[in-house]
Amino acid sequence: MALTENHPGVLRDSMALLTGATLFGMALAALDAFVLQGPWGPAGLALVYLAGGVPTGWRALRELWRDRVLDIDLLMIVAALAAAAVGAALEGAVLLTLFDLSHTLEHRAMGRARRAVQALMALRPASALLRGPDGAVTEVPVGVLRPGDVVILRPGAQVPADGVVIEGEGSLDEATITGESMPVHKAPGGKVFEATVNLNGVLAVQVVRSVEDSTVARMIELVTQAQHARAPSERFSDWFGQRYTAAVLAGSVLALLAFLALGWDTREALYRAATLLVAASPCAVVISVPAAILSGLAAAARGGVLFKGGAALEMLADVETFAFDKTGTLTTGKAMVTTVEALGDEREFLSLLAGLEAQSEHPIADAIRRHARAQGVDPAPVRDVVSIPSEGIGGLDAQGDGIWAGNRRMAARMGADPDVIEGLQDQAQTVVWLGRGPRILGAVAVADRPRETSAAGLAALRHEGVGAIAMMTGDRRPVGLRIGAELGFAPADIHADLLPEDKVRLVGELAARGRVAFVGDGVNDAAALARADVGIAMGAAGSDVALQAADVALLSDDMGRLAGAHRLARRTRRIIRQNLVFSLGMMVLLVAGSLFFALPLPLAVLGHEGGTVLVVLNGLRLLADPIRSDRGGARMGGTPQPTTRRATAG
Ligand code: ADP
Ligand code: MG
């Protein structure tokens, strides 16, 4: 149906003009019929048929001719013509007027759902303050910014491009991206995103992505694509709409023949057949699904949750099992080194380890780099680095010797005996060994802790009655158990010591029992994200891997949004069902009325168009309630706030 296309403003305006003309014609015809009794009636009716019928009829005929698509709108035109043919032109005009009015209303309403996201565009700044190599600051259009450029952000300024803070400190409002309006503090090294707002402080930001590939640009693109991609139930209603429209046309002709065979007068038979045509036409059924899906996608995007299409939204509502990656997903990306055990000089050891980890984006690597920096140790030069997912990392040191860092499995791969370091493994912390060939140089223990939002987010999911929640980690079991205990996982639901392919296999096993969502951060788990029925990436702002591999991206790293997204998916499904039940019920009622109770044509039209508008408005309800963070607490009947345990350094 033409309704779901994206119409430019010109068309919107011309639609409004035609609707205005139709309404005027109808008013004139009605006034003349009931009050004036003058010569104005036919003129008014002609206007209604011209403005309300001809453009739609023309479009529907063209579609039929060119694309062999039977547009439902054609039914309305045929019914109006049939009415006119039997001398009920006024009723036909009422039909066209109501039809036109409801069409325009639907367009407006659906447009609102679409524009909810495109509105983000309006928030993208047009110009930036570029600092040249000589330190001079000039205002330039954002289009010319290239990675490496340095821009200056004054208080109140919008960030013109994705980048990294290199000087200054301040708070940013990132609501446009994450849906979260709490100010976020940024210091040198912090990532900033286009279209967020610098609240205070003067920052120098180095651009990392040009404007075309910024996070906001990707968001807009993803949501626009998502709105065009058809969900399975939408495809069904398209398919159904086509077949059904043909059936209604054929059925009405058959009914006409039957009425005539019963010996009815031709006029009466045609009128009743036209009423049947309107009553049985499936406009409301066909718009039921897209109205809900479009609004659902937009409501999600406003809350910083991107669905890659209606299919992902529908699928999430059906998910039985949620599987979570641990490191960087359930836990913060900010782990901490707690113990260092070097077999030789500790500074040399740290320098080599930091040199290796300089090239890794794993949260553990980040912890090690920060620890070394805090100790005033510079990373040693390391080259030819290869990362071995879920095991560790290897490379060549300045002398060209092979060095490596990683877990027990990594040590075994290198023929080293990790047990030369004693004590560390008794703690429920991640241990990273550093070795040169088969010789162990030392080890560090790294502690990570649950995100502050994890406990409440998981509690909200459980509260909604999700079937099962599991943890899948490449880390050691004691660490998984410790984190799991804080988050309320049963030991049986904690799967540890997994390689990326084990996660994929486990997701597959869980899938045998119902739909599975995998929630990860995109580091070492892109395959599991892709394997799951719904792959959900956390903290996806700025992470390309996660955005690509996932079906749903939570731009913020607030776990509460996950429960919010799940609830929204279920509400969308509920509204789709309500819409379908209502619109099908309405249709049955109207058809029965027109077959057995001589329902007048204008009433059939009123029921039909009214139903269509109601269904669209019902879908739009989703837009009124965007995803918010679910921080547990009061709403869920006193779920305890997460206890944040601080890992102690040293
Ligand atoms: P998770 O599944 O919990 O997100 P990963 O699969 O990413 O964990 O990593 C599993 C284990 O592999 C880590 O606990 C660590 O022991 C080891 N590892 C992975 N990457 C690195 C690295 N860059 N340096 C050291 N060890 C690493
Ligand atoms: Mg991880």
XYZ file of C-alpha atoms and ligand atoms in Angstrom:
678
model
C 0.000 0.000 0.000
C 1.191 3.474 -0.819
C 0.829 4.492 2.814
C 4.120 3.111 3.944
C 6.212 4.951 1.399
C 8.237 7.913 2.414
C 6.557 10.903 0.887
C 8.319 14.185 0.303
C 6.850 17.390 1.637
C 5.487 18.543 -1.730
C 3.276 15.507 -1.884
C 2.155 16.073 1.670
C 1.130 19.582 0.773
C -0.711 18.547 -2.381
C -2.483 15.842 -0.389
C -3.635 18.434 2.103
C -4.840 20.657 -0.765
C -6.825 17.834 -2.359
C -8.329 16.861 0.980
C -9.303 20.488 1.531
C -10.990 20.631 -1.871
C -12.783 17.343 -1.202
C -14.057 18.570 2.150
C -15.233 21.839 0.604
C -17.060 19.985 -2.156
C -18.696 17.682 0.389
C -19.798 20.609 2.547
C -21.267 22.320 -0.485
C -23.099 19.183 -1.612
C -24.487 18.520 1.869
C -25.550 22.139 2.381
C -27.311 22.124 -0.930
C -29.002 18.810 -0.340
C -30.401 19.674 3.078
C -30.697 23.471 3.202
C -30.282 25.399 -0.032
C -31.966 22.955 -2.382
C -30.371 24.998 -5.168
C -28.117 24.270 -8.102
C -24.951 23.782 -6.014
C -25.310 20.090 -5.270
C -23.972 18.673 -8.534
C -21.030 21.128 -8.473
C -20.072 20.051 -4.957
C -20.362 16.367 -5.840
C -18.287 16.852 -8.962
C -15.587 18.500 -6.874
C -15.556 15.585 -4.419
C -15.265 12.998 -7.173
C -12.588 15.019 -8.955
C -10.378 15.924 -5.973
C -11.083 12.875 -3.818
C -11.387 10.168 -6.449
C -9.483 10.930 -9.624
C -5.886 11.164 -8.234
C -6.261 7.987 -6.178
C -8.016 6.124 -8.962
C -5.362 7.193 -11.432
C -2.549 6.039 -9.153
C -4.231 2.706 -8.423
C -4.887 2.072 -12.136
C -1.286 2.896 -12.981
C -0.032 0.467 -10.342
C -2.330 -2.201 -11.667
C -1.145 -1.603 -15.212
C 2.564 -1.149 -14.582
C 3.371 -3.286 -11.535
C 0.424 -5.686 -11.633
C -0.336 -4.691 -8.054
C -3.938 -4.579 -6.979
C -4.184 -1.574 -4.690
C -6.817 -1.710 -1.984
C -7.689 1.893 -2.740
C -9.107 0.678 -6.025
C -11.919 -0.992 -4.094
C -12.977 2.383 -2.723
C -13.023 3.981 -6.135
C -15.056 1.120 -7.613
C -17.530 1.335 -4.734
C -17.911 5.120 -5.154
C -18.476 4.724 -8.886
C -21.012 1.973 -8.301
C -22.847 4.246 -5.878
C -22.862 7.082 -8.395
C -24.092 4.709 -11.094
C -27.203 3.807 -9.100
C -27.990 7.425 -8.309
C -26.510 7.418 -4.817
C -23.857 9.978 -5.725
C -24.124 11.709 -2.363
C -23.294 8.468 -0.536
C -20.415 7.886 -2.926
C -19.180 11.375 -2.112
C -19.363 10.658 1.611
C -17.285 7.565 0.948
C -14.638 9.469 -0.984
C -14.487 12.248 1.586
C -14.042 9.965 4.570
C -11.593 7.840 2.653
C -9.551 10.876 1.710
C -9.631 12.332 5.184
C -8.506 9.131 6.833
C -5.752 8.669 4.249
C -4.378 12.102 4.983
C -4.555 11.466 8.720
C -2.724 8.163 8.333
C -0.006 9.808 6.272
C 0.488 12.440 8.896
C 0.593 9.879 11.679
C 2.998 7.512 9.949
C 5.143 10.471 8.966
C 5.447 11.356 12.620
C 6.851 7.940 13.402
C 9.385 8.249 10.589
C 10.455 11.732 11.423
C 11.015 10.913 15.081
C 14.443 9.700 14.061
C 15.200 11.901 11.118
C 14.815 14.742 13.618
C 18.262 13.805 14.829
C 19.570 15.330 11.640
C 18.394 18.696 12.775
C 20.670 18.335 15.783
C 23.820 17.884 13.749
C 25.851 21.054 13.756
C 26.735 22.681 10.433
C 30.057 24.218 11.335
C 33.055 23.571 13.574
C 35.940 25.519 15.054
C 39.033 24.032 13.427
C 42.427 24.582 15.062
C 45.167 24.803 12.460
C 48.739 23.578 12.958
C 49.708 27.170 13.817
C 47.127 27.274 16.597
C 44.803 29.662 14.772
C 41.112 28.784 15.110
C 38.799 29.180 12.102
C 35.163 28.313 11.557
C 34.704 25.682 8.844
C 31.759 23.627 7.547
C 31.725 20.156 9.180
C 31.982 18.504 5.771
C 35.653 19.419 5.458
C 36.685 17.790 8.759
C 39.003 14.824 8.285
C 40.374 12.304 10.789
C 43.319 13.863 12.595
C 41.943 17.421 12.542
C 41.653 19.151 15.887
C 38.480 21.055 16.719
C 37.773 23.308 19.677
C 34.559 22.911 21.671
C 33.330 25.867 23.664
C 30.776 25.430 26.448
C 27.319 24.907 24.957
C 28.736 23.871 21.592
C 27.583 20.784 19.756
C 30.251 18.258 18.951
C 30.781 18.494 15.162
C 32.319 15.030 14.602
C 33.200 11.792 16.395
C 36.556 12.213 18.100
C 38.777 11.858 21.140
C 39.389 14.552 23.734
C 43.042 15.591 23.689
C 42.939 18.641 25.974
C 40.600 19.887 28.649
C 37.874 18.332 30.728
C 34.146 18.754 30.928
C 30.730 17.171 30.907
C 28.765 16.270 27.816
C 25.089 15.638 27.302
C 24.949 12.526 25.134
C 21.167 12.139 25.069
C 21.012 12.346 21.264
C 23.077 9.191 20.978
C 22.422 7.158 24.092
C 19.020 8.476 25.094
C 20.581 9.108 28.501
C 20.380 12.700 29.684
C 22.826 12.359 32.601
C 25.934 14.452 31.872
C 28.965 12.291 31.136
C 32.373 13.473 32.283
C 35.127 13.449 29.661
C 38.862 13.886 30.122
C 41.718 13.443 27.634
C 41.346 10.045 25.973
C 37.536 10.123 26.270
C 35.473 9.495 23.153
C 32.979 12.122 22.060
C 30.240 11.779 19.471
C 28.817 14.068 16.855
C 25.582 15.857 17.824
C 26.168 15.540 21.567
C 26.479 18.767 23.543
C 29.453 20.101 25.477
C 27.938 21.475 28.673
C 30.940 23.173 30.266
C 34.674 23.409 29.895
C 36.703 24.065 26.784
C 37.810 20.906 25.000
C 40.194 20.205 22.175
C 38.995 17.167 20.260
C 40.833 15.190 17.637
C 38.500 14.004 14.894
C 38.536 10.223 14.360
C 35.798 9.856 11.753
C 34.601 12.172 9.048
C 31.015 13.325 9.299
C 29.670 10.838 6.757
C 30.628 7.821 8.909
C 29.915 9.304 12.302
C 27.851 7.393 14.820
C 24.829 9.637 14.282
C 25.102 9.236 10.521
C 25.152 5.461 10.973
C 22.211 5.649 13.363
C 20.109 7.639 10.939
C 21.036 5.315 8.127
C 20.311 2.185 10.149
C 16.947 3.409 11.345
C 15.940 4.583 7.893
C 16.873 1.187 6.482
C 15.095 -0.538 9.335
C 11.924 1.372 8.605
C 12.031 0.240 5.007
C 12.882 -3.375 5.718
C 9.732 -5.405 6.105
C 9.086 -7.483 9.158
C 7.795 -11.028 8.594
C 4.297 -10.126 9.709
C 4.361 -7.114 7.394
C 5.286 -9.314 4.495
C 2.410 -11.504 5.489
C -0.044 -8.642 5.488
C 1.218 -7.480 2.073
C 0.768 -10.944 0.689
C -2.595 -11.253 2.364
C -3.632 -7.787 1.164
C -2.983 -8.671 -2.462
C -4.826 -11.976 -2.492
C -7.575 -10.667 -0.332
C -8.215 -7.552 -2.419
C -8.692 -9.714 -5.487
C -10.978 -12.002 -3.520
C -13.091 -9.072 -2.323
C -13.514 -7.777 -5.870
C -14.513 -11.219 -7.092
C -16.729 -11.797 -4.066
C -18.606 -8.546 -4.595
C -19.255 -9.405 -8.227
C -20.535 -12.824 -7.142
C -22.707 -11.179 -4.487
C -24.107 -8.825 -7.133
C -24.983 -11.802 -9.339
C -26.533 -13.602 -6.393
C -28.632 -10.551 -5.447
C -29.836 -10.312 -9.035
C -30.598 -14.023 -9.100
C -32.662 -13.545 -5.960
C -34.735 -11.208 -8.057
C -33.631 -7.927 -6.415
C -33.946 -4.726 -8.329
C -30.664 -3.860 -10.122
C -30.200 -0.582 -8.279
C -30.550 -2.185 -4.857
C -28.266 -5.080 -5.832
C -25.498 -2.747 -7.048
C -25.759 -0.554 -3.961
C -25.514 -3.557 -1.646
C -22.577 -4.963 -3.601
C -20.789 -1.607 -3.296
C -21.420 -1.578 0.455
C -19.992 -5.073 0.698
C -16.931 -3.954 -1.238
C -16.228 -1.218 1.301
C -17.082 -3.353 4.325
C -14.788 -6.195 3.274
C -11.845 -4.099 2.159
C -8.806 -4.832 4.357
C -7.218 -1.365 4.742
C -7.116 -1.584 8.525
C -5.700 -5.100 8.486
C -2.910 -4.124 6.158
C -1.906 -0.989 8.072
C -2.102 -2.763 11.458
C 1.426 -4.096 11.452
C 3.445 -1.271 9.881
C 1.780 1.289 12.134
C 3.020 -0.547 15.219
C 6.443 -1.478 13.858
C 7.312 2.010 12.645
C 6.394 3.539 15.974
C 8.219 0.805 17.869
C 11.427 1.363 15.900
C 11.226 5.102 16.439
C 10.491 4.805 20.162
C 13.497 2.511 20.506
C 15.818 4.822 18.597
C 14.814 7.710 20.814
C 15.959 5.681 23.789
C 19.334 4.924 22.222
C 18.381 1.424 21.048
C 18.775 0.684 17.343
C 16.901 -2.209 15.836
C 18.135 -3.200 12.415
C 14.586 -3.839 11.265
C 11.072 -4.800 12.234
C 12.136 -8.446 12.136
C 14.565 -7.913 15.027
C 11.859 -6.118 16.985
C 9.384 -8.964 16.501
C 12.037 -11.562 17.233
C 13.111 -9.954 20.511
C 9.559 -10.243 21.815
C 9.813 -14.018 21.399
C 13.195 -14.495 23.057
C 13.233 -17.246 25.696
C 16.874 -17.208 26.681
C 19.280 -14.334 27.145
C 22.963 -15.258 27.059
C 25.481 -12.666 28.222
C 29.151 -12.269 27.533
C 30.937 -11.390 30.766
C 33.998 -9.237 30.216
C 33.023 -5.804 28.958
C 29.319 -6.653 28.857
C 28.136 -7.678 32.328
C 31.286 -6.125 33.739
C 32.613 -2.642 33.105
C 35.153 -2.107 30.401
C 37.332 -0.723 33.205
C 39.005 -3.696 34.854
C 41.877 -3.178 37.313
C 45.235 -4.812 37.876
C 45.329 -5.911 41.521
C 48.521 -7.957 41.826
C 51.787 -8.101 39.888
C 54.123 -11.086 40.236
C 57.266 -10.641 38.169
C 59.973 -13.300 38.155
C 62.604 -10.670 37.249
C 62.626 -6.875 37.331
C 59.048 -5.713 37.809
C 59.327 -2.537 35.697
C 60.851 -4.401 32.772
C 58.125 -7.012 33.068
C 55.367 -4.393 33.093
C 56.904 -2.530 30.184
C 56.960 -5.655 28.015
C 53.425 -6.619 28.997
C 52.103 -3.112 28.327
C 53.941 -3.106 24.985
C 52.067 -6.244 23.910
C 48.719 -5.054 25.203
C 49.145 -1.648 23.563
C 47.710 -3.223 20.441
C 44.663 -4.933 21.930
C 41.184 -3.505 22.441
C 40.289 -6.057 25.120
C 39.197 -4.569 28.490
C 42.012 -6.562 30.157
C 44.561 -4.943 27.874
C 43.174 -1.557 28.791
C 43.557 -2.345 32.509
C 47.171 -3.372 32.022
C 48.032 -0.260 30.009
C 46.476 1.974 32.639
C 48.341 0.196 35.426
C 51.674 0.572 33.647
C 50.995 4.256 33.008
C 50.088 4.778 36.659
C 53.426 3.217 37.662
C 55.241 5.533 35.264
C 56.327 2.602 33.091
C 56.547 3.137 29.305
C 55.421 0.315 27.040
C 58.310 -1.488 25.325
C 58.275 -1.594 21.518
C 56.607 -4.794 20.343
C 55.891 -5.653 16.707
C 54.036 -8.196 14.603
C 51.321 -8.524 17.181
C 48.682 -11.204 16.662
C 45.685 -11.597 18.895
C 44.355 -15.052 19.700
C 40.717 -14.593 20.690
C 39.823 -15.745 24.220
C 43.442 -16.758 24.870
C 45.734 -13.796 24.616
C 48.146 -11.984 22.391
C 51.609 -12.613 20.927
C 54.366 -10.590 19.207
C 58.065 -9.956 18.764
C 60.140 -7.858 21.200
C 63.025 -5.530 20.292
C 65.445 -8.484 19.996
C 63.017 -10.314 17.715
C 62.145 -12.917 20.362
C 58.595 -14.285 20.477
C 56.741 -13.034 23.543
C 53.148 -13.595 24.566
C 50.553 -12.778 27.209
C 47.386 -14.646 28.009
C 45.613 -17.301 30.020
C 46.436 -20.936 30.820
C 45.423 -22.054 27.386
C 47.824 -19.554 25.858
C 50.607 -20.774 28.170
C 49.911 -24.372 27.150
C 50.050 -23.368 23.488
C 53.509 -21.905 24.138
C 54.697 -24.944 26.053
C 55.078 -22.907 29.248
C 54.218 -24.031 32.769
C 51.960 -21.396 34.346
C 52.262 -22.983 37.784
C 55.714 -21.508 38.356
C 53.747 -18.508 39.633
C 51.970 -19.477 42.803
C 49.127 -17.909 44.695
C 47.452 -15.758 42.066
C 45.057 -18.446 40.929
C 43.458 -18.907 44.307
C 41.796 -15.542 43.880
C 38.681 -15.314 41.770
C 40.410 -12.962 39.397
C 41.598 -13.146 35.827
C 45.276 -14.051 35.598
C 47.395 -12.977 32.650
C 50.789 -14.626 32.234
C 53.611 -13.068 30.271
C 56.199 -15.314 28.690
C 59.095 -15.388 26.258
C 58.730 -18.647 24.362
C 58.255 -21.414 26.954
C 59.708 -19.292 29.785
C 57.275 -17.509 32.087
C 58.335 -13.953 32.990
C 55.563 -13.257 35.462
C 51.831 -12.745 35.794
C 49.269 -10.149 36.814
C 45.844 -10.579 38.359
C 43.079 -8.430 36.942
C 39.762 -7.839 38.677
C 36.707 -6.659 36.875
C 33.425 -5.779 38.513
C 29.829 -5.759 37.357
C 28.525 -2.633 35.718
C 26.447 -0.581 38.062
C 23.421 -1.182 35.845
C 23.878 -4.947 35.387
C 22.125 -6.186 38.528
C 19.048 -4.018 38.046
C 18.923 -4.686 34.308
C 19.020 -8.454 34.857
C 16.479 -8.211 37.667
C 14.130 -6.349 35.337
C 14.503 -9.066 32.704
C 13.824 -11.811 35.242
C 10.876 -9.849 36.550
C 9.348 -9.912 33.094
C 9.451 -13.659 33.102
C 12.213 -14.369 30.610
C 12.809 -18.137 30.436
C 16.524 -18.397 31.192
C 19.528 -16.118 31.610
C 23.020 -17.501 31.086
C 26.577 -16.193 31.260
C 29.169 -17.188 28.675
C 32.737 -16.218 29.309
C 36.198 -16.980 28.040
C 37.461 -16.261 31.538
C 38.159 -18.828 34.296
C 35.251 -20.408 36.118
C 36.070 -18.944 39.574
C 35.894 -15.449 38.077
C 32.618 -16.255 36.324
C 31.207 -17.610 39.589
C 32.223 -14.540 41.569
C 30.666 -12.087 39.099
C 27.689 -14.405 38.626
C 27.034 -14.565 42.362
C 26.833 -10.780 42.529
C 24.353 -10.718 39.674
C 22.123 -13.573 40.777
C 23.176 -16.236 38.261
C 22.714 -19.867 39.234
C 26.068 -21.708 38.958
C 24.539 -24.023 36.359
C 23.885 -21.024 34.109
C 27.512 -19.926 34.136
C 29.600 -21.270 31.281
C 33.316 -20.494 31.598
C 36.606 -21.211 29.810
C 34.929 -20.790 26.433
C 36.536 -20.055 23.108
C 34.578 -17.867 20.686
C 33.508 -21.008 18.796
C 32.290 -22.590 22.055
C 30.020 -19.590 22.563
C 28.621 -20.098 19.070
C 28.039 -23.788 19.763
C 26.375 -23.086 23.123
C 24.096 -20.476 21.589
C 23.116 -23.104 19.034
C 22.327 -25.600 21.819
C 20.198 -23.087 23.685
C 18.400 -22.284 20.433
C 16.971 -25.797 20.435
C 14.841 -24.755 23.414
C 13.522 -21.480 21.992
C 14.747 -18.189 20.677
C 18.081 -16.983 22.018
C 19.448 -13.481 22.323
C 23.191 -13.051 22.801
C 24.325 -9.854 24.466
C 27.950 -8.927 23.882
C 30.333 -6.047 23.382
C 31.717 -7.156 20.047
C 35.191 -8.036 21.388
C 35.725 -11.756 20.711
C 32.011 -12.420 20.428
C 30.929 -11.153 17.012
C 30.356 -14.763 15.886
C 28.008 -15.488 18.788
C 26.194 -12.187 18.134
C 25.669 -13.302 14.562
C 24.642 -16.875 15.482
C 21.953 -15.878 17.972
C 18.374 -15.246 16.844
C 18.877 -11.733 18.136
C 22.410 -10.383 18.561
C 22.481 -7.445 20.936
C 25.539 -5.208 21.203
C 26.123 -3.152 24.329
C 27.836 0.210 24.329
C 27.835 0.192 20.567
C 28.402 3.927 20.118
C 31.701 4.128 18.293
C 32.216 0.353 17.966
C 32.007 -0.700 14.346
C 32.280 -4.456 14.928
C 29.398 -4.490 17.348
C 27.181 -2.358 15.100
C 27.820 -4.672 12.179
C 27.434 -8.026 13.856
C 24.393 -7.196 15.953
C 20.682 -7.034 15.152
C 20.095 -4.635 18.007
C 22.560 -2.060 19.272
C 22.331 -0.388 22.659
C 24.288 2.776 22.117
C 24.775 3.438 25.803
C 26.222 0.772 28.057
C 23.296 0.943 30.419
C 21.974 -2.591 30.938
C 18.592 -1.188 31.985
C 17.918 -0.347 28.332
C 17.991 -4.021 27.495
C 14.983 -4.756 29.663
C 13.380 -1.602 28.241
C 13.968 -2.813 24.688
C 12.572 -6.221 25.516
C 9.480 -4.670 27.052
C 9.012 -2.408 24.040
C 9.279 -5.423 21.725
C 6.594 -7.217 23.698
C 4.347 -4.152 23.736
C 4.781 -3.825 19.979
C 3.770 -7.428 19.528
C 0.774 -6.921 21.780
C -0.332 -3.862 19.837
C 0.060 -5.710 16.538
C -2.193 -8.454 17.882
C -4.743 -5.967 19.203
C -4.762 -4.242 15.836
C -5.221 -7.442 13.889
C -7.978 -8.738 16.142
C -9.755 -5.383 16.088
C -9.475 -4.808 12.361
C -10.478 -8.362 11.445
C -13.376 -8.224 13.909
C -14.520 -4.907 12.505
C -14.398 -6.343 9.025
C -16.498 -9.363 9.963
C -19.033 -7.085 11.629
C -19.288 -4.768 8.641
C -19.518 -7.617 6.150
C -22.249 -9.290 8.184
C -24.031 -5.942 8.427
C -23.930 -5.329 4.717
C -24.996 -8.869 3.815
C -27.775 -9.378 6.305
C -28.861 -6.005 7.697
C -28.852 -3.626 4.733
C -26.122 -1.501 6.301
C -26.175 1.902 4.541
C -23.055 2.655 2.519
C -22.034 5.781 4.510
C -22.092 3.752 7.740
C -19.962 1.011 6.215
C -17.496 3.695 5.146
C -17.486 5.291 8.563
C -16.790 1.947 10.244
C -14.129 1.061 7.735
C -12.207 4.343 7.755
C -12.700 4.872 11.469
C -11.235 1.439 12.101
C -8.231 2.220 9.934
C -7.500 5.469 11.733
C -7.927 3.821 15.147
C -5.473 1.092 14.264
C -2.872 3.653 13.195
C -3.366 5.698 16.354
C -3.090 2.558 18.458
C 0.276 1.856 16.845
C 1.376 5.407 17.503
C 0.884 4.901 21.236
C 4.280 3.204 21.256
C 5.893 6.456 20.271
C 4.658 8.128 23.422
C 6.725 5.858 25.629
C 10.346 5.688 24.483
C 12.769 3.295 26.155
C 14.045 4.591 29.423
C 16.600 3.180 31.702
C 15.217 0.617 34.058
C 17.259 1.101 37.163
C 15.182 -1.308 39.162
C 14.085 -0.113 42.579
C 10.596 1.168 43.220
C 8.998 0.153 39.930
C 9.866 -3.477 40.416
C 8.832 -3.822 43.981
C 12.050 -3.178 45.807
C 14.728 -4.963 43.850
C 17.927 -4.178 45.721
C 20.252 -1.664 44.156
C 23.395 -3.256 42.789
C 26.209 -3.439 45.263
C 29.331 -2.185 43.591
C 32.430 -3.817 44.902
C 35.518 -1.871 44.358
C 38.576 -3.845 43.394
C 41.514 -2.692 45.447
C 44.635 -1.916 43.528
C 48.083 -3.200 44.524
P 34.691 -12.839 27.822
O 34.076 -13.985 27.124
O 34.423 -12.891 29.308
O 34.309 -11.512 27.247
P 37.136 -13.146 26.324
O 36.693 -14.315 25.525
O 37.223 -11.853 25.616
O 36.284 -12.994 27.669
O 38.567 -13.449 26.942
C 38.767 -14.661 27.664
C 40.130 -14.723 28.322
O 41.150 -14.681 27.347
C 40.403 -13.574 29.228
O 39.846 -13.786 30.487
C 41.932 -13.580 29.250
O 42.391 -14.532 30.153
C 42.293 -13.995 27.857
N 42.580 -12.844 26.988
C 41.831 -12.389 25.964
N 42.398 -11.312 25.386
C 43.516 -11.057 26.073
C 44.552 -10.066 25.990
N 44.525 -9.092 25.076
N 45.541 -10.128 26.882
C 45.581 -11.076 27.810
N 44.672 -12.027 27.955
C 43.634 -12.039 27.104
Mg 33.809 -9.665 26.186
